[in-house]
Coordinates of C-alpha atoms in Angstrom, one line a residue:
M1 CA -35.1 -54.5 -26.7
G2 CA -33.9 -50.9 -26.5
H3 CA -33.9 -48.6 -23.6
G4 CA -34.3 -44.9 -24.3
S5 CA -33.1 -42.0 -22.3
S6 CA -34.8 -42.5 -18.9
K7 CA -35.6 -40.3 -15.8
E8 CA -33.2 -42.4 -13.7
D9 CA -31.3 -39.4 -12.3
E10 CA -34.5 -37.7 -11.3
S11 CA -35.8 -40.9 -9.7
V12 CA -32.5 -41.4 -7.8
S13 CA -32.8 -37.8 -6.6
R14 CA -36.3 -38.3 -5.3
T15 CA -35.2 -41.6 -3.6
S16 CA -32.2 -39.8 -2.0
R17 CA -34.5 -37.1 -0.6
F18 CA -36.9 -39.6 0.7
R19 CA -34.2 -41.7 2.3
K20 CA -32.7 -38.6 3.9
K21 CA -36.1 -37.7 5.3
F22 CA -36.5 -41.3 6.6
H23 CA -33.1 -41.3 8.2
L24 CA -33.8 -38.1 10.1
H25 CA -36.3 -40.3 12.0
R26 CA -34.1 -43.2 12.6
E27 CA -30.7 -41.5 13.1
R28 CA -30.3 -43.0 16.6
R29 CA -31.0 -46.5 15.3
R30 CA -28.4 -46.7 12.6
S31 CA -26.5 -49.9 12.9
R32 CA -23.0 -49.9 14.2
G33 CA -22.0 -53.0 12.3
N34 CA -24.3 -54.7 9.8
G35 CA -24.2 -58.5 9.6
S36 CA -23.6 -60.2 6.4
N37 CA -26.3 -62.9 6.6
P38 CA -29.6 -61.5 5.4
G39 CA -32.7 -62.6 7.1
S40 CA -36.3 -62.7 6.0
H41 CA -39.2 -60.4 6.6
H42 CA -42.9 -60.3 6.5
H43 CA -43.0 -60.7 2.7
N44 CA -40.5 -63.6 2.6
R45 CA -38.0 -61.5 0.7
V46 CA -34.6 -60.4 1.7
L47 CA -33.9 -56.7 1.1
N48 CA -30.4 -55.1 1.1
E49 CA -30.1 -51.9 3.1
E50 CA -29.1 -50.0 0.0
D51 CA -32.3 -51.1 -1.7
F52 CA -34.5 -50.0 1.2
A53 CA -36.1 -46.6 0.6
G54 CA -38.5 -46.6 3.6
I55 CA -41.9 -47.5 4.8
A56 CA -44.8 -45.3 3.8
L57 CA -48.1 -45.0 5.8
L58 CA -50.8 -44.4 3.2
T59 CA -54.3 -43.4 4.3
L60 CA -57.4 -43.2 2.1
I61 CA -59.5 -40.6 3.9
S62 CA -62.6 -39.8 1.7
A63 CA -63.9 -39.1 -1.8
E64 CA -66.4 -36.9 -3.5
M65 CA -68.3 -38.7 -6.3
K66 CA -70.9 -37.6 -8.8
F67 CA -73.7 -39.7 -7.4
K68 CA -74.8 -41.7 -4.4
D69 CA -73.8 -45.3 -4.0
K70 CA -71.9 -47.7 -1.8
W71 CA -68.1 -47.3 -2.5
L72 CA -64.9 -49.1 -1.9
A73 CA -61.3 -48.0 -2.8
C74 CA -58.3 -50.2 -3.7
V75 CA -54.6 -49.5 -3.6
S76 CA -52.3 -51.4 -6.0
L77 CA -48.6 -51.3 -5.6
G78 CA -46.4 -53.8 -7.4
E79 CA -47.8 -57.2 -7.0
Q80 CA -50.0 -56.3 -4.0
T81 CA -53.5 -54.9 -3.8
F82 CA -55.4 -53.7 -0.7
R83 CA -59.0 -52.6 -0.3
T84 CA -61.0 -50.5 2.1
A85 CA -64.3 -51.5 3.7
I86 CA -67.5 -50.6 1.7
S87 CA -68.9 -47.2 2.6
D88 CA -72.5 -46.2 3.3
N89 CA -74.8 -45.2 0.4
T90 CA -73.5 -41.7 -0.2
D91 CA -71.7 -39.4 -2.8
K92 CA -69.1 -38.5 -0.1
P93 CA -67.7 -41.8 1.1
I94 CA -65.4 -41.8 4.2
W95 CA -63.0 -44.6 4.8
N96 CA -60.1 -43.4 6.9
S97 CA -58.4 -46.7 6.0
E98 CA -54.6 -47.0 6.2
K99 CA -51.8 -49.4 5.0
K100 CA -48.1 -49.5 5.5
L101 CA -46.2 -50.0 2.2
L102 CA -42.6 -51.1 1.8
L103 CA -40.8 -48.9 -0.8
E104 CA -37.7 -50.1 -2.5
R105 CA -35.1 -48.0 -4.3
N106 CA -35.6 -49.7 -7.7
G107 CA -39.0 -51.2 -7.0
P108 CA -42.5 -50.0 -7.6
H109 CA -43.4 -46.6 -6.1
V110 CA -46.4 -45.5 -8.3
A111 CA -49.6 -46.5 -6.4
R112 CA -52.8 -46.8 -8.4
I113 CA -55.9 -45.9 -6.4
S114 CA -59.2 -47.2 -7.9
V115 CA -62.7 -46.3 -6.7
F116 CA -65.5 -48.8 -7.3
E117 CA -69.3 -48.5 -6.9
T118 CA -70.5 -51.7 -5.4
N119 CA -74.3 -51.5 -5.3
R120 CA -74.5 -54.5 -7.7
L121 CA -75.3 -58.2 -7.3
S122 CA -72.4 -59.7 -9.2
K123 CA -70.0 -57.0 -10.3
S124 CA -68.4 -53.8 -8.9
N125 CA -68.0 -51.0 -11.4
L126 CA -64.8 -49.0 -11.7
E127 CA -65.8 -45.3 -11.6
G128 CA -62.4 -43.5 -11.3
Y129 CA -58.8 -43.9 -10.6
C130 CA -55.6 -41.9 -10.0
E131 CA -51.9 -42.8 -9.9
V132 CA -49.7 -41.4 -7.1
D133 CA -45.9 -41.5 -7.1
L134 CA -45.3 -42.1 -3.5
L135 CA -41.7 -41.0 -3.6
V136 CA -42.7 -37.6 -5.1
F137 CA -45.6 -37.3 -2.7
L138 CA -43.4 -37.9 0.4
T139 CA -40.6 -35.5 -0.6
K140 CA -43.0 -32.5 -1.2
D141 CA -42.4 -29.6 1.1
S142 CA -45.9 -29.3 2.4
D143 CA -47.3 -28.9 5.9
A144 CA -50.8 -30.1 4.9
D145 CA -51.9 -33.4 6.5
S146 CA -53.6 -34.6 3.3
E147 CA -53.9 -33.8 -0.4
V148 CA -56.8 -34.1 -2.8
F149 CA -56.3 -35.9 -6.2
D150 CA -58.6 -35.9 -9.2
L151 CA -60.2 -39.2 -10.0
L152 CA -60.0 -39.8 -13.8
D153 CA -62.5 -41.6 -16.0
P154 CA -61.1 -45.0 -16.8
S155 CA -62.0 -44.6 -20.5
S156 CA -60.6 -41.1 -20.9
S157 CA -57.9 -39.6 -18.8
N158 CA -59.1 -36.1 -19.8
K159 CA -62.4 -36.4 -17.9
I160 CA -62.6 -36.0 -14.1
V161 CA -65.3 -38.1 -12.3
G162 CA -64.5 -37.2 -8.7
K163 CA -61.9 -36.4 -6.1
I164 CA -60.2 -38.4 -3.4
S165 CA -58.4 -37.3 -0.3
L166 CA -55.4 -39.2 1.0
S167 CA -52.4 -38.7 3.2
C168 CA -49.0 -40.3 3.1
S169 CA -46.2 -40.1 5.6
V170 CA -42.8 -41.6 6.3
E171 CA -43.2 -44.3 9.0
D172 CA -41.3 -43.0 12.0
P173 CA -39.4 -46.0 13.5
I174 CA -39.4 -44.3 17.0
E175 CA -43.2 -44.2 16.9
T176 CA -43.2 -47.7 15.4
E177 CA -41.2 -48.9 18.4
K178 CA -43.8 -47.5 20.7
S179 CA -46.7 -49.0 18.7
F180 CA -44.8 -52.3 18.5
A181 CA -44.2 -52.2 22.3
R182 CA -47.9 -51.3 23.0
R183 CA -49.0 -54.2 20.8
I184 CA -46.8 -56.9 22.3
L185 CA -47.4 -55.6 25.8
S186 CA -51.1 -56.2 25.2
I187 CA -50.4 -59.8 24.4
V188 CA -49.3 -60.6 28.0
D189 CA -51.0 -57.8 29.8
Y190 CA -53.4 -60.2 31.5
N191 CA -55.0 -57.7 33.8
Q192 CA -55.1 -55.1 31.0
D193 CA -53.7 -52.2 33.1
G194 CA -51.2 -51.1 30.4
Q195 CA -48.2 -52.2 32.4
L196 CA -46.2 -55.5 32.8
S197 CA -45.6 -57.2 36.1
F198 CA -42.5 -59.3 36.4
K199 CA -44.6 -62.4 35.7
E200 CA -46.1 -60.9 32.6
F201 CA -42.6 -59.6 31.5
S202 CA -41.2 -63.1 31.9
D203 CA -43.8 -64.6 29.7
L204 CA -43.1 -62.0 27.0
I205 CA -39.3 -62.6 27.1
S206 CA -40.1 -66.4 26.7
A207 CA -42.3 -65.7 23.7
F208 CA -39.3 -64.0 22.0
G209 CA -37.6 -67.3 21.6
N210 CA -34.2 -66.1 22.9
Q211 CA -32.8 -68.5 25.4
V212 CA -30.0 -66.1 26.4
A213 CA -32.5 -63.4 27.2
A214 CA -34.7 -65.9 29.0
N215 CA -31.9 -66.6 31.4
K216 CA -31.5 -62.9 32.2
K217 CA -35.2 -62.0 32.9
E218 CA -34.6 -60.3 36.2
E219 CA -31.6 -58.3 34.9
L220 CA -33.7 -57.2 31.9
F221 CA -36.7 -56.3 34.0
K222 CA -34.5 -54.1 36.2
A223 CA -33.0 -52.4 33.2
A224 CA -36.5 -51.7 31.7
D225 CA -38.0 -50.5 35.0
K226 CA -36.3 -47.1 35.0
N227 CA -38.4 -45.5 37.7
G228 CA -38.3 -48.5 40.0
D229 CA -42.0 -48.8 40.5
G230 CA -42.0 -52.6 40.0
V231 CA -43.8 -52.6 36.6
V232 CA -42.7 -51.9 33.0
S233 CA -44.7 -49.3 31.0
V234 CA -45.1 -49.0 27.2
D235 CA -42.4 -46.3 27.0
E236 CA -40.0 -48.3 29.2
L237 CA -40.6 -51.5 27.1
A238 CA -40.0 -49.5 23.9
A239 CA -36.8 -48.0 25.2
L240 CA -35.5 -51.5 26.3
L241 CA -36.3 -53.0 22.9
A242 CA -34.6 -50.2 21.0
L243 CA -31.5 -50.4 23.2
Q244 CA -31.2 -54.2 23.1
Q245 CA -31.8 -54.2 19.3
E246 CA -28.5 -52.4 18.9
K247 CA -26.6 -54.3 21.6
E248 CA -28.0 -57.8 22.0
P249 CA -31.5 -58.2 20.3
L250 CA -34.1 -59.9 22.4
M251 CA -36.2 -61.4 19.6
N252 CA -35.3 -64.4 17.6
C253 CA -38.8 -64.8 16.3
C254 CA -41.7 -62.5 15.7
P255 CA -44.2 -62.7 18.6
V256 CA -47.1 -62.0 16.2
C257 CA -46.6 -64.5 13.3
G258 CA -43.8 -66.7 14.8
E259 CA -41.4 -66.2 11.9
T260 CA -37.7 -66.6 12.7
L261 CA -35.8 -63.3 12.6
E262 CA -32.2 -63.0 11.6
V263 CA -30.6 -61.3 14.6
A264 CA -27.8 -59.7 12.6
D265 CA -30.1 -58.3 9.9
T266 CA -31.5 -55.1 11.6
V267 CA -33.0 -53.7 8.4
N268 CA -35.2 -56.7 7.5
T269 CA -36.1 -57.3 11.2
M270 CA -37.3 -53.7 11.4
I271 CA -39.3 -54.0 8.1
H272 CA -40.8 -57.3 9.3
L273 CA -41.9 -56.0 12.6
T274 CA -43.3 -52.8 11.2
L275 CA -45.4 -54.5 8.6
C276 CA -46.4 -57.4 10.8
F277 CA -47.6 -55.1 13.5
D278 CA -49.7 -53.1 11.0
E279 CA -52.6 -55.4 11.9
G280 CA -54.4 -55.2 15.2
T281 CA -53.3 -51.6 16.0
G282 CA -56.9 -50.4 16.5
N283 CA -56.8 -48.4 13.3
Q284 CA -58.9 -49.1 10.3
V285 CA -56.4 -51.1 8.2
M286 CA -57.0 -52.1 4.6
T287 CA -57.6 -55.7 3.7
G288 CA -54.8 -57.4 1.8
G289 CA -54.1 -60.7 0.0
F290 CA -55.3 -59.5 -3.4
L291 CA -53.3 -59.5 -6.7
T292 CA -55.4 -56.9 -8.6
D293 CA -58.0 -54.3 -7.9
K294 CA -60.5 -56.3 -10.0
Q295 CA -60.1 -59.3 -7.7
A296 CA -60.3 -57.0 -4.6
S297 CA -63.6 -55.4 -5.8
N298 CA -65.4 -58.6 -6.7
V299 CA -68.5 -59.4 -4.6
W300 CA -70.2 -62.5 -3.3
M301 CA -71.1 -64.0 -6.8
F302 CA -67.4 -64.2 -7.7
K303 CA -66.4 -65.5 -4.3
L304 CA -68.9 -68.3 -4.7
S305 CA -67.3 -69.2 -8.0
E306 CA -63.9 -69.2 -6.5
W307 CA -65.1 -71.4 -3.6
G308 CA -66.5 -73.9 -6.2
H309 CA -63.2 -73.8 -8.1
F310 CA -64.9 -72.5 -11.3
S311 CA -62.4 -69.6 -11.4
S312 CA -59.2 -68.6 -9.6
Y313 CA -56.4 -66.1 -9.6
D314 CA -52.8 -67.2 -10.2
V315 CA -49.5 -65.7 -11.3
G316 CA -47.1 -67.4 -13.8
L317 CA -46.6 -68.5 -17.3
N318 CA -48.8 -71.6 -16.9
S319 CA -51.9 -69.7 -15.6
G320 CA -53.4 -69.3 -19.0
S321 CA -55.8 -72.2 -18.5
R322 CA -57.3 -70.4 -15.5
A323 CA -60.2 -68.0 -15.7
H324 CA -58.2 -65.0 -14.8
I325 CA -55.0 -64.0 -16.8
L326 CA -52.7 -61.6 -15.0
V327 CA -50.2 -59.4 -16.9
F328 CA -47.2 -57.5 -15.4
D329 CA -47.3 -53.8 -16.4
R330 CA -43.6 -52.9 -16.8
R331 CA -44.4 -49.1 -16.6
T332 CA -46.1 -49.2 -13.3
K333 CA -44.6 -52.5 -12.1
R334 CA -48.1 -53.6 -11.2
L335 CA -50.2 -56.7 -12.0
V336 CA -53.2 -56.0 -14.3
E337 CA -56.0 -58.4 -15.0
E338 CA -56.7 -59.1 -18.6
L339 CA -60.5 -58.7 -19.2
I340 CA -62.3 -61.5 -21.1
D341 CA -66.0 -62.1 -21.2
V342 CA -66.8 -65.1 -19.0
K343 CA -68.8 -66.8 -21.8
I344 CA -65.7 -66.6 -24.1
V345 CA -63.5 -68.0 -21.4
M346 CA -65.8 -71.0 -20.8
S347 CA -66.0 -71.6 -24.6
M348 CA -62.2 -71.5 -25.0
R349 CA -61.6 -73.7 -22.0
A350 CA -64.1 -76.2 -23.4
I351 CA -62.4 -76.2 -26.9
Y352 CA -58.7 -75.9 -26.1
Q353 CA -58.3 -77.5 -22.7
S354 CA -60.1 -80.8 -23.3
K355 CA -59.6 -83.8 -25.6
I356 CA -63.3 -83.7 -26.5
G357 CA -63.1 -80.1 -27.7
L358 CA -60.1 -80.8 -29.9
G359 CA -61.6 -84.1 -31.0
L360 CA -64.5 -82.1 -32.4
M361 CA -61.9 -80.1 -34.4
D362 CA -61.0 -83.2 -36.3
I363 CA -64.5 -84.0 -37.5
G364 CA -65.4 -80.7 -39.0
T365 CA -65.8 -78.2 -36.2
K366 CA -62.5 -76.5 -37.3
E367 CA -64.1 -75.5 -40.6
L368 CA -67.2 -74.4 -38.8
L369 CA -65.2 -72.1 -36.4
K370 CA -63.4 -70.7 -39.3
S371 CA -66.7 -70.0 -41.1
I372 CA -68.1 -68.3 -38.0
S373 CA -65.0 -66.2 -37.6
E374 CA -65.2 -65.0 -41.2
K375 CA -68.9 -64.3 -40.9
Q376 CA -68.2 -62.3 -37.7
G377 CA -65.5 -60.3 -39.6
R378 CA -68.0 -59.4 -42.3
K379 CA -70.6 -58.4 -39.7
M380 CA -68.1 -56.1 -38.0
N381 CA -67.5 -54.4 -41.4
S382 CA -71.2 -53.4 -41.6
V383 CA -72.5 -50.0 -40.7
E384 CA -74.8 -51.6 -38.1
S385 CA -71.7 -52.9 -36.2
S386 CA -70.8 -49.3 -35.1
K387 CA -73.4 -49.7 -32.4
E388 CA -71.0 -52.2 -30.7
I389 CA -68.3 -49.6 -30.3
P390 CA -69.6 -47.9 -27.1
K391 CA -70.3 -51.3 -25.5
F392 CA -66.8 -52.4 -26.3
V393 CA -65.2 -49.2 -24.9
N394 CA -67.3 -49.5 -21.7
F395 CA -66.3 -53.1 -21.2
F396 CA -62.6 -52.2 -21.5
K397 CA -63.0 -48.7 -20.2
D398 CA -60.0 -48.8 -17.8
Q399 CA -57.7 -50.3 -20.5
I400 CA -58.6 -48.1 -23.5
N401 CA -57.4 -44.5 -23.3
L402 CA -59.6 -42.6 -25.8
A403 CA -57.4 -39.6 -25.3
D404 CA -54.7 -41.4 -27.4
V405 CA -57.1 -42.1 -30.3
K406 CA -56.7 -39.8 -33.4
Y407 CA -60.4 -39.4 -34.1
P408 CA -63.6 -39.3 -31.9
L409 CA -65.8 -42.4 -31.7
E410 CA -68.3 -40.8 -34.0
H411 CA -65.7 -40.9 -36.9
F412 CA -65.8 -44.7 -37.1
K413 CA -68.5 -46.0 -39.4
T414 CA -68.0 -49.7 -38.6
F415 CA -66.6 -51.6 -35.6
N416 CA -63.6 -52.8 -37.6
E417 CA -62.7 -49.2 -38.4
F418 CA -62.5 -48.6 -34.7
F419 CA -60.7 -51.9 -34.1
I420 CA -57.8 -50.8 -36.3
R421 CA -58.0 -47.2 -35.1
E422 CA -55.0 -44.8 -35.5
L423 CA -53.5 -43.0 -32.6
K424 CA -52.5 -39.4 -32.3
P425 CA -49.0 -38.5 -33.4
G426 CA -46.6 -38.9 -30.5
A427 CA -48.9 -41.2 -28.5
R428 CA -46.4 -44.1 -28.9
P429 CA -42.9 -42.4 -29.2
I430 CA -40.3 -44.6 -30.8
D431 CA -37.3 -45.1 -28.5
C432 CA -33.8 -44.4 -29.7
M433 CA -34.8 -43.1 -33.1
E434 CA -31.3 -42.4 -34.3
R435 CA -29.9 -45.8 -33.2
E436 CA -30.6 -48.6 -35.6
E437 CA -28.8 -51.1 -33.4
V438 CA -31.8 -50.9 -31.0
A439 CA -34.9 -52.9 -31.6
V440 CA -38.2 -51.5 -30.4
C441 CA -41.5 -53.0 -29.3
A442 CA -43.6 -53.8 -32.4
A443 CA -47.0 -53.2 -31.0
D444 CA -49.2 -52.5 -27.9
S445 CA -48.9 -56.0 -26.5
R446 CA -48.1 -58.4 -23.7
L447 CA -44.5 -58.9 -24.5
M448 CA -42.3 -61.9 -23.7
A449 CA -38.6 -62.3 -24.6
F450 CA -36.7 -65.5 -24.7
K451 CA -32.9 -65.9 -25.3
S452 CA -33.6 -69.0 -27.4
V453 CA -36.5 -70.9 -28.9
E454 CA -35.7 -73.7 -26.5
D455 CA -36.4 -71.4 -23.6
S456 CA -39.8 -70.5 -25.1
L457 CA -40.7 -74.2 -25.3
R458 CA -39.7 -74.7 -21.7
F459 CA -41.5 -71.7 -20.3
W460 CA -44.5 -70.8 -22.4
I461 CA -45.3 -72.6 -25.6
K462 CA -46.7 -76.0 -24.5
G463 CA -47.9 -77.3 -27.9
Q464 CA -46.6 -80.7 -28.7
K465 CA -45.8 -80.0 -32.4
F466 CA -44.0 -76.7 -32.2
S467 CA -40.9 -76.2 -34.3
I468 CA -39.2 -73.4 -36.2
Q469 CA -39.7 -75.1 -39.5
G470 CA -43.4 -75.7 -38.7
L471 CA -43.7 -72.0 -37.7
L472 CA -42.1 -70.5 -40.8
G473 CA -43.3 -73.1 -43.4
N474 CA -41.5 -74.7 -46.2
D475 CA -40.8 -71.6 -48.4
I476 CA -38.4 -70.1 -45.8
C477 CA -35.1 -71.5 -44.8
S478 CA -35.5 -72.0 -41.0
N479 CA -31.9 -73.0 -40.3
S480 CA -30.8 -69.4 -39.8
F481 CA -33.2 -69.0 -36.9
L482 CA -32.8 -72.3 -35.0
N483 CA -30.7 -70.8 -32.3
G484 CA -32.2 -67.3 -32.5
T485 CA -33.6 -65.1 -29.9
M486 CA -37.5 -65.0 -29.8
V487 CA -39.7 -62.1 -28.8
I488 CA -43.5 -62.6 -28.6
F489 CA -46.0 -59.7 -29.0
R490 CA -49.5 -60.8 -28.0
L491 CA -52.3 -58.3 -28.5
A492 CA -55.6 -58.4 -26.7
P493 CA -58.9 -57.1 -28.1
Q494 CA -58.7 -53.7 -26.4
D495 CA -55.2 -52.9 -27.8
Y496 CA -54.2 -50.6 -30.6
H497 CA -54.3 -53.1 -33.5
R498 CA -51.5 -52.1 -35.8
F499 CA -48.1 -53.6 -36.1
H500 CA -44.8 -51.6 -36.6
L501 CA -41.6 -53.1 -37.7
P502 CA -39.3 -53.4 -34.7
V503 CA -36.0 -53.0 -36.7
S504 CA -34.7 -51.0 -39.6
G505 CA -33.9 -53.0 -42.7
I506 CA -34.9 -54.3 -46.1
I507 CA -37.8 -56.7 -46.5
E508 CA -36.6 -59.5 -48.6
Q509 CA -39.5 -61.9 -48.6
F510 CA -43.2 -62.1 -47.7
V511 CA -44.9 -65.5 -47.3
D512 CA -48.6 -65.9 -46.8
I513 CA -49.2 -69.3 -45.1
P514 CA -52.8 -70.5 -44.9
G515 CA -54.2 -72.2 -41.9
C516 CA -56.7 -72.1 -39.0
L517 CA -58.1 -69.1 -37.1
Y518 CA -57.4 -70.3 -33.5
T519 CA -57.3 -67.7 -30.8
V520 CA -53.8 -66.7 -29.4
N521 CA -55.2 -66.3 -25.9
P522 CA -52.9 -68.1 -23.4
I523 CA -55.8 -70.6 -22.8
A524 CA -55.2 -71.9 -26.3
V525 CA -51.4 -71.4 -26.3
N526 CA -51.1 -73.6 -23.2
S527 CA -53.2 -76.3 -24.7
K528 CA -51.8 -79.8 -24.7
Y529 CA -53.8 -80.8 -27.7
C530 CA -53.0 -78.3 -30.5
N531 CA -50.4 -75.7 -31.5
V532 CA -51.9 -72.4 -32.4
F533 CA -48.6 -71.0 -33.8
T534 CA -47.9 -73.7 -36.4
E535 CA -51.5 -74.4 -37.4
N536 CA -52.8 -70.8 -37.7
K537 CA -53.1 -68.7 -40.8
R538 CA -50.1 -66.3 -40.8
V539 CA -47.8 -64.0 -42.7
V540 CA -44.0 -64.3 -42.4
S541 CA -41.6 -61.6 -43.5
I542 CA -37.8 -61.8 -43.7
I543 CA -35.9 -58.5 -43.0
S544 CA -32.3 -58.0 -43.8
T545 CA -30.7 -55.7 -41.2
A546 CA -27.2 -54.2 -40.6
H547 CA -27.1 -54.9 -36.9
F548 CA -29.2 -58.0 -36.3
G549 CA -28.6 -60.0 -39.5
K550 CA -31.6 -61.8 -40.8
V551 CA -34.8 -61.1 -38.8
C552 CA -38.0 -63.0 -39.1
H553 CA -41.2 -61.2 -38.4
Y554 CA -44.2 -63.5 -38.0
S555 CA -47.7 -62.1 -37.6
R556 CA -51.1 -63.7 -37.3
S557 CA -54.5 -61.9 -37.1
H558 CA -57.9 -63.0 -36.0
S559 CA -61.2 -61.1 -35.8
H560 CA -60.5 -60.1 -32.2
S561 CA -56.8 -60.8 -31.5
R562 CA -53.4 -60.5 -33.1
F563 CA -50.1 -62.0 -32.5
G564 CA -46.5 -61.1 -33.5
L565 CA -43.3 -62.9 -33.2
L566 CA -39.7 -61.8 -33.8
L567 CA -36.8 -64.2 -34.5
C568 CA -33.2 -63.0 -34.9

């Protein structure tokens, strides 16, 4: 797919300024000779020094909301989400909750901060959010300790529902060393006097897992005890660790989590120790281990369902059979949960993920489902159906931006009119307008691209009967597309439901293929018992292009979902 003119130069400039700012703190720690064997760090990933932008200390201080309630806030960056504790019942919650975040040069740097009201039995309600580019924030020339951001209404980015105060600073490695030293000192400071005797110091060196250092305990103790008072203070321990890190590192393993550290890899060792020692510092640290803000905000009812294995969170192409479907947002580089009513999820799992459900299809249920779907379509064309629009918008309020919609809600006389709503001119700019050799995205969608049909079968389409000939029907010659590239556009109910042709060309053929009205939700796509692509009602068009040759555009619509597929 095409890539338009990006803001890469601007992003590089911001990153450079941030790295320069960070390196002012760590000038004395620059490596004199970097090893070539990368190690691992706290997140089990190896990071090259040129990819490392720095570590940001983000603190959510407080908020001002429109009404009193119990509030919590979540921070999502990339594939990680963290949450604060729940505040008292107030309209001015105070959290003072912090988290250290690893920033990569080409990685995610836009943090989404979501505020939820939690005074509910089974569900927290998203009230407002803001997005903060941490690289921009950190490179601002400002002496202020904190900054206030507007919290936007999830259903309309033009409406402000509150304010949130936060601070973000570059993690100073020198201060990190002292915090690090203070933490590990406390591990073996048996009499809690804030200093290490030789016995306590010996136990600490042994915990580092370095046999060479263990054989030189007395020498190291004398080197650390600068003032000769017979004990090692926090500052003296920090100075020793910093000096030895450049000469002959003391630690072969992390004294907190026990993970092996690669001695030659100073960057990843520093990252690991900084993030690992984030916990237990005495500060109010945000809770981690979440994939999305929805998961982080769920209360006891959901946790009970997870404990009973009725629902779970997972990442991957095969997670469609689970209760929660996660989508990677390429713009923000963040995981987003796809919202589906729990009753619909249970129904789909019963039908598509069991032999009994598909067995019912063979004895007439298929026709019944089609009849129900068509009846629902007629109902949504009635004037009375317009009452469902506000409910629908509220359910998907953080995934429908009403500011993009061409007309106000009052304009739509039926639900279906809203469902196929138009957007304002410019809401979806077309990339590389003058370059016909660039294909663009055909719809608001969850997009997957495969180099070949075979790859799609291996990674996503699990139906037992899938084939290109079955997909395109008998009226179209499928041989031209057998080794073609496949791009899949799957729309969810909240999406803008209009398809646009992804390439320029001449439409040679339209073929309307009758069939079922199965959902295209991953729960059905991953079914072992049916194939939604080859059995569904669909329209296939063949487009002749100058740059891609023959292109096949397959589309399938349902009362509440739509699916597109491109073969070339």
